[in-house]
Amino acid sequence: MSKNKISVPEAKAAMDKFKMEAASEVGVNLKDGYNGDLTARQAGSVGGQMVKKMIETAERNMK
């Protein structure tokens, strides 16, 4: 059972889309729903790509 909660429930669809885009960029095949068959490396690369993109967006908005 996941303890991760989205702070703004209305953003769930956008976050799911963002996660799928990040996975595609790093070559990880995510499917809708449960992805427990991913290796730790694959899951970490998706999360890392998401963080990288969020930092880039934040830096652009600081200008």
PDB file of N, CA and C in Angstrom:
ATOM      1  N   MET A   1       0.850  -1.180   0.000  1.00  0.00           N
ATOM      2  CA  MET A   1       0.000   0.000   0.000  1.00  0.00           C
ATOM      3  C   MET A   1       0.894   1.242   0.000  1.00  0.00           C
ATOM      4  N   SER A   2       0.655   2.102  -0.939  1.00  0.00           N
ATOM      5  CA  SER A   2       1.482   3.295  -1.090  1.00  0.00           C
ATOM      6  C   SER A   2       1.117   4.355  -0.063  1.00  0.00           C
ATOM      7  N   LYS A   3       2.145   4.981   0.495  1.00  0.00           N
ATOM      8  CA  LYS A   3       1.918   6.069   1.444  1.00  0.00           C
ATOM      9  C   LYS A   3       2.061   7.426   0.754  1.00  0.00           C
ATOM     10  N   ASN A   4       2.429   7.412  -0.545  1.00  0.00           N
ATOM     11  CA  ASN A   4       2.571   8.665  -1.280  1.00  0.00           C
ATOM     12  C   ASN A   4       1.196   9.252  -1.557  1.00  0.00           C
ATOM     13  N   LYS A   5       1.026  10.491  -1.191  1.00  0.00           N
ATOM     14  CA  LYS A   5      -0.247  11.175  -1.402  1.00  0.00           C
ATOM     15  C   LYS A   5      -0.008  12.406  -2.263  1.00  0.00           C
ATOM     16  N   ILE A   6      -0.903  12.665  -3.175  1.00  0.00           N
ATOM     17  CA  ILE A   6      -0.837  13.883  -3.979  1.00  0.00           C
ATOM     18  C   ILE A   6      -1.487  14.990  -3.158  1.00  0.00           C
ATOM     19  N   SER A   7      -0.768  16.103  -3.010  1.00  0.00           N
ATOM     20  CA  SER A   7      -1.270  17.213  -2.196  1.00  0.00           C
ATOM     21  C   SER A   7      -2.533  17.826  -2.784  1.00  0.00           C
ATOM     22  N   VAL A   8      -2.613  17.856  -4.104  1.00  0.00           N
ATOM     23  CA  VAL A   8      -3.777  18.410  -4.789  1.00  0.00           C
ATOM     24  C   VAL A   8      -4.409  17.273  -5.593  1.00  0.00           C
ATOM     25  N   PRO A   9      -5.458  16.654  -5.065  1.00  0.00           N
ATOM     26  CA  PRO A   9      -6.058  15.494  -5.734  1.00  0.00           C
ATOM     27  C   PRO A   9      -6.453  15.746  -7.188  1.00  0.00           C
ATOM     28  N   GLU A  10      -6.798  16.991  -7.503  1.00  0.00           N
ATOM     29  CA  GLU A  10      -7.203  17.330  -8.866  1.00  0.00           C
ATOM     30  C   GLU A  10      -6.033  17.192  -9.846  1.00  0.00           C
ATOM     31  N   ALA A  11      -4.813  17.117  -9.346  1.00  0.00           N
ATOM     32  CA  ALA A  11      -3.620  17.036 -10.192  1.00  0.00           C
ATOM     33  C   ALA A  11      -3.227  15.593 -10.509  1.00  0.00           C
ATOM     34  N   LYS A  12      -3.974  14.607 -10.039  1.00  0.00           N
ATOM     35  CA  LYS A  12      -3.595  13.211 -10.219  1.00  0.00           C
ATOM     36  C   LYS A  12      -3.416  12.844 -11.690  1.00  0.00           C
ATOM     37  N   ALA A  13      -4.338  13.226 -12.540  1.00  0.00           N
ATOM     38  CA  ALA A  13      -4.232  12.888 -13.962  1.00  0.00           C
ATOM     39  C   ALA A  13      -2.996  13.518 -14.588  1.00  0.00           C
ATOM     40  N   ALA A  14      -2.719  14.772 -14.234  1.00  0.00           N
ATOM     41  CA  ALA A  14      -1.539  15.452 -14.773  1.00  0.00           C
ATOM     42  C   ALA A  14      -0.257  14.787 -14.279  1.00  0.00           C
ATOM     43  N   MET A  15      -0.220  14.373 -13.029  1.00  0.00           N
ATOM     44  CA  MET A  15       0.958  13.706 -12.486  1.00  0.00           C
ATOM     45  C   MET A  15       1.165  12.339 -13.146  1.00  0.00           C
ATOM     46  N   ASP A  16       0.084  11.623 -13.399  1.00  0.00           N
ATOM     47  CA  ASP A  16       0.200  10.337 -14.085  1.00  0.00           C
ATOM     48  C   ASP A  16       0.755  10.532 -15.493  1.00  0.00           C
ATOM     49  N   LYS A  17       0.288  11.544 -16.192  1.00  0.00           N
ATOM     50  CA  LYS A  17       0.786  11.844 -17.538  1.00  0.00           C
ATOM     51  C   LYS A  17       2.263  12.220 -17.475  1.00  0.00           C
ATOM     52  N   PHE A  18       2.625  13.039 -16.504  1.00  0.00           N
ATOM     53  CA  PHE A  18       4.013  13.465 -16.310  1.00  0.00           C
ATOM     54  C   PHE A  18       4.910  12.253 -16.061  1.00  0.00           C
ATOM     55  N   LYS A  19       4.446  11.327 -15.242  1.00  0.00           N
ATOM     56  CA  LYS A  19       5.211  10.118 -14.933  1.00  0.00           C
ATOM     57  C   LYS A  19       5.397   9.267 -16.184  1.00  0.00           C
ATOM     58  N   MET A  20       4.357   9.126 -16.983  1.00  0.00           N
ATOM     59  CA  MET A  20       4.452   8.344 -18.216  1.00  0.00           C
ATOM     60  C   MET A  20       5.425   8.980 -19.203  1.00  0.00           C
ATOM     61  N   GLU A  21       5.403  10.323 -19.302  1.00  0.00           N
ATOM     62  CA  GLU A  21       6.330  11.026 -20.191  1.00  0.00           C
ATOM     63  C   GLU A  21       7.771  10.822 -19.730  1.00  0.00           C
ATOM     64  N   ALA A  22       8.003  10.946 -18.430  1.00  0.00           N
ATOM     65  CA  ALA A  22       9.346  10.760 -17.887  1.00  0.00           C
ATOM     66  C   ALA A  22       9.824   9.328 -18.136  1.00  0.00           C
ATOM     67  N   ALA A  23       8.951   8.362 -17.958  1.00  0.00           N
ATOM     68  CA  ALA A  23       9.315   6.961 -18.186  1.00  0.00           C
ATOM     69  C   ALA A  23       9.677   6.738 -19.652  1.00  0.00           C
ATOM     70  N   SER A  24       8.914   7.328 -20.533  1.00  0.00           N
ATOM     71  CA  SER A  24       9.191   7.203 -21.963  1.00  0.00           C
ATOM     72  C   SER A  24      10.554   7.797 -22.313  1.00  0.00           C
ATOM     73  N   GLU A  25      10.881   8.937 -21.705  1.00  0.00           N
ATOM     74  CA  GLU A  25      12.146   9.611 -21.977  1.00  0.00           C
ATOM     75  C   GLU A  25      13.349   8.779 -21.553  1.00  0.00           C
ATOM     76  N   VAL A  26      13.214   7.987 -20.512  1.00  0.00           N
ATOM     77  CA  VAL A  26      14.341   7.168 -20.045  1.00  0.00           C
ATOM     78  C   VAL A  26      14.229   5.714 -20.506  1.00  0.00           C
ATOM     79  N   GLY A  27      13.237   5.411 -21.342  1.00  0.00           N
ATOM     80  CA  GLY A  27      13.114   4.083 -21.926  1.00  0.00           C
ATOM     81  C   GLY A  27      12.537   3.015 -21.030  1.00  0.00           C
ATOM     82  N   VAL A  28      11.719   3.419 -20.064  1.00  0.00           N
ATOM     83  CA  VAL A  28      11.068   2.453 -19.167  1.00  0.00           C
ATOM     84  C   VAL A  28       9.617   2.313 -19.604  1.00  0.00           C
ATOM     85  N   ASN A  29       9.178   1.082 -19.782  1.00  0.00           N
ATOM     86  CA  ASN A  29       7.823   0.822 -20.238  1.00  0.00           C
ATOM     87  C   ASN A  29       6.885   0.718 -19.039  1.00  0.00           C
ATOM     88  N   LEU A  30       6.201   1.831 -18.711  1.00  0.00           N
ATOM     89  CA  LEU A  30       5.213   1.822 -17.627  1.00  0.00           C
ATOM     90  C   LEU A  30       3.857   1.463 -18.194  1.00  0.00           C
ATOM     91  N   LYS A  31       3.054   0.840 -17.375  1.00  0.00           N
ATOM     92  CA  LYS A  31       1.676   0.576 -17.758  1.00  0.00           C
ATOM     93  C   LYS A  31       0.754   1.216 -16.725  1.00  0.00           C
ATOM     94  N   ASP A  32      -0.485   1.434 -17.098  1.00  0.00           N
ATOM     95  CA  ASP A  32      -1.442   1.984 -16.141  1.00  0.00           C
ATOM     96  C   ASP A  32      -1.626   0.987 -15.012  1.00  0.00           C
ATOM     97  N   GLY A  33      -1.700   1.507 -13.802  1.00  0.00           N
ATOM     98  CA  GLY A  33      -1.893   0.632 -12.656  1.00  0.00           C
ATOM     99  C   GLY A  33      -0.594   0.192 -12.029  1.00  0.00           C
ATOM    100  N   TYR A  34      -0.566  -1.041 -11.578  1.00  0.00           N
ATOM    101  CA  TYR A  34       0.554  -1.604 -10.818  1.00  0.00           C
ATOM    102  C   TYR A  34       1.780  -1.829 -11.704  1.00  0.00           C
ATOM    103  N   ASN A  35       2.930  -1.358 -11.243  1.00  0.00           N
ATOM    104  CA  ASN A  35       4.190  -1.551 -11.960  1.00  0.00           C
ATOM    105  C   ASN A  35       5.245  -2.173 -11.053  1.00  0.00           C
ATOM    106  N   GLY A  36       4.840  -3.096 -10.202  1.00  0.00           N
ATOM    107  CA  GLY A  36       5.734  -3.713  -9.244  1.00  0.00           C
ATOM    108  C   GLY A  36       6.784  -4.617  -9.858  1.00  0.00           C
ATOM    109  N   ASP A  37       6.657  -4.872 -11.149  1.00  0.00           N
ATOM    110  CA  ASP A  37       7.648  -5.714 -11.809  1.00  0.00           C
ATOM    111  C   ASP A  37       8.878  -4.929 -12.266  1.00  0.00           C
ATOM    112  N   LEU A  38       8.888  -3.606 -12.046  1.00  0.00           N
ATOM    113  CA  LEU A  38      10.047  -2.790 -12.413  1.00  0.00           C
ATOM    114  C   LEU A  38      11.197  -3.057 -11.455  1.00  0.00           C
ATOM    115  N   THR A  39      12.407  -2.948 -11.973  1.00  0.00           N
ATOM    116  CA  THR A  39      13.568  -3.051 -11.095  1.00  0.00           C
ATOM    117  C   THR A  39      13.715  -1.729 -10.340  1.00  0.00           C
ATOM    118  N   ALA A  40      14.499  -1.745  -9.288  1.00  0.00           N
ATOM    119  CA  ALA A  40      14.751  -0.512  -8.530  1.00  0.00           C
ATOM    120  C   ALA A  40      15.431   0.515  -9.425  1.00  0.00           C
ATOM    121  N   ARG A  41      16.311   0.059 -10.298  1.00  0.00           N
ATOM    122  CA  ARG A  41      17.005   0.966 -11.217  1.00  0.00           C
ATOM    123  C   ARG A  41      16.005   1.648 -12.154  1.00  0.00           C
ATOM    124  N   GLN A  42      15.056   0.891 -12.692  1.00  0.00           N
ATOM    125  CA  GLN A  42      14.069   1.465 -13.599  1.00  0.00           C
ATOM    126  C   GLN A  42      13.184   2.482 -12.871  1.00  0.00           C
ATOM    127  N   ALA A  43      12.692   2.100 -11.705  1.00  0.00           N
ATOM    128  CA  ALA A  43      11.833   2.999 -10.942  1.00  0.00           C
ATOM    129  C   ALA A  43      12.592   4.258 -10.547  1.00  0.00           C
ATOM    130  N   GLY A  44      13.847   4.093 -10.157  1.00  0.00           N
ATOM    131  CA  GLY A  44      14.665   5.238  -9.775  1.00  0.00           C
ATOM    132  C   GLY A  44      14.942   6.161 -10.939  1.00  0.00           C
ATOM    133  N   SER A  45      15.122   5.597 -12.119  1.00  0.00           N
ATOM    134  CA  SER A  45      15.388   6.445 -13.280  1.00  0.00           C
ATOM    135  C   SER A  45      14.154   7.264 -13.648  1.00  0.00           C
ATOM    136  N   VAL A  46      12.974   6.695 -13.478  1.00  0.00           N
ATOM    137  CA  VAL A  46      11.740   7.450 -13.744  1.00  0.00           C
ATOM    138  C   VAL A  46      11.600   8.584 -12.728  1.00  0.00           C
ATOM    139  N   GLY A  47      11.767   8.273 -11.452  1.00  0.00           N
ATOM    140  CA  GLY A  47      11.680   9.294 -10.413  1.00  0.00           C
ATOM    141  C   GLY A  47      12.738  10.365 -10.587  1.00  0.00           C
ATOM    142  N   GLY A  48      13.946   9.958 -10.919  1.00  0.00           N
ATOM    143  CA  GLY A  48      15.024  10.912 -11.133  1.00  0.00           C
ATOM    144  C   GLY A  48      14.743  11.838 -12.299  1.00  0.00           C
ATOM    145  N   GLN A  49      14.183  11.300 -13.379  1.00  0.00           N
ATOM    146  CA  GLN A  49      13.837  12.127 -14.544  1.00  0.00           C
ATOM    147  C   GLN A  49      12.733  13.118 -14.181  1.00  0.00           C
ATOM    148  N   MET A  50      11.776  12.685 -13.370  1.00  0.00           N
ATOM    149  CA  MET A  50      10.706  13.591 -12.943  1.00  0.00           C
ATOM    150  C   MET A  50      11.276  14.747 -12.123  1.00  0.00           C
ATOM    151  N   VAL A  51      12.167  14.423 -11.193  1.00  0.00           N
ATOM    152  CA  VAL A  51      12.788  15.465 -10.361  1.00  0.00           C
ATOM    153  C   VAL A  51      13.601  16.416 -11.227  1.00  0.00           C
ATOM    154  N   LYS A  52      14.359  15.874 -12.158  1.00  0.00           N
ATOM    155  CA  LYS A  52      15.172  16.706 -13.054  1.00  0.00           C
ATOM    156  C   LYS A  52      14.294  17.701 -13.817  1.00  0.00           C
ATOM    157  N   LYS A  53      13.176  17.212 -14.355  1.00  0.00           N
ATOM    158  CA  LYS A  53      12.276  18.088 -15.109  1.00  0.00           C
ATOM    159  C   LYS A  53      11.610  19.124 -14.199  1.00  0.00           C
ATOM    160  N   MET A  54      11.271  18.739 -12.970  1.00  0.00           N
ATOM    161  CA  MET A  54      10.664  19.697 -12.035  1.00  0.00           C
ATOM    162  C   MET A  54      11.658  20.788 -11.653  1.00  0.00           C
ATOM    163  N   ILE A  55      12.910  20.426 -11.455  1.00  0.00           N
ATOM    164  CA  ILE A  55      13.940  21.423 -11.131  1.00  0.00           C
ATOM    165  C   ILE A  55      14.142  22.371 -12.300  1.00  0.00           C
ATOM    166  N   GLU A  56      14.199  21.836 -13.526  1.00  0.00           N
ATOM    167  CA  GLU A  56      14.341  22.682 -14.708  1.00  0.00           C
ATOM    168  C   GLU A  56      13.190  23.679 -14.811  1.00  0.00           C
ATOM    169  N   THR A  57      11.979  23.222 -14.555  1.00  0.00           N
ATOM    170  CA  THR A  57      10.810  24.106 -14.609  1.00  0.00           C
ATOM    171  C   THR A  57      10.900  25.182 -13.532  1.00  0.00           C
ATOM    172  N   ALA A  58      11.279  24.807 -12.327  1.00  0.00           N
ATOM    173  CA  ALA A  58      11.396  25.769 -11.240  1.00  0.00           C
ATOM    174  C   ALA A  58      12.469  26.812 -11.559  1.00  0.00           C
ATOM    175  N   GLU A  59      13.593  26.365 -12.115  1.00  0.00           N
ATOM    176  CA  GLU A  59      14.666  27.309 -12.455  1.00  0.00           C
ATOM    177  C   GLU A  59      14.213  28.285 -13.534  1.00  0.00           C
ATOM    178  N   ARG A  60      13.476  27.779 -14.516  1.00  0.00           N
ATOM    179  CA  ARG A  60      12.960  28.680 -15.575  1.00  0.00           C
ATOM    180  C   ARG A  60      12.005  29.712 -14.993  1.00  0.00           C
ATOM    181  N   ASN A  61      11.203  29.310 -14.018  1.00  0.00           N
ATOM    182  CA  ASN A  61      10.229  30.223 -13.415  1.00  0.00           C
ATOM    183  C   ASN A  61      10.863  31.240 -12.471  1.00  0.00           C
ATOM    184  N   MET A  62      12.120  31.033 -12.113  1.00  0.00           N
ATOM    185  CA  MET A  62      12.812  31.974 -11.220  1.00  0.00           C
ATOM    186  C   MET A  62      13.340  33.182 -11.979  1.00  0.00           C
ATOM    187  N   LYS A  63      13.387  33.101 -13.282  1.00  0.00           N
ATOM    188  CA  LYS A  63      13.919  34.211 -14.073  1.00  0.00           C
ATOM    189  C   LYS A  63      13.054  35.445 -13.941  1.00  0.00           C
TER     190      LYS A  63
END
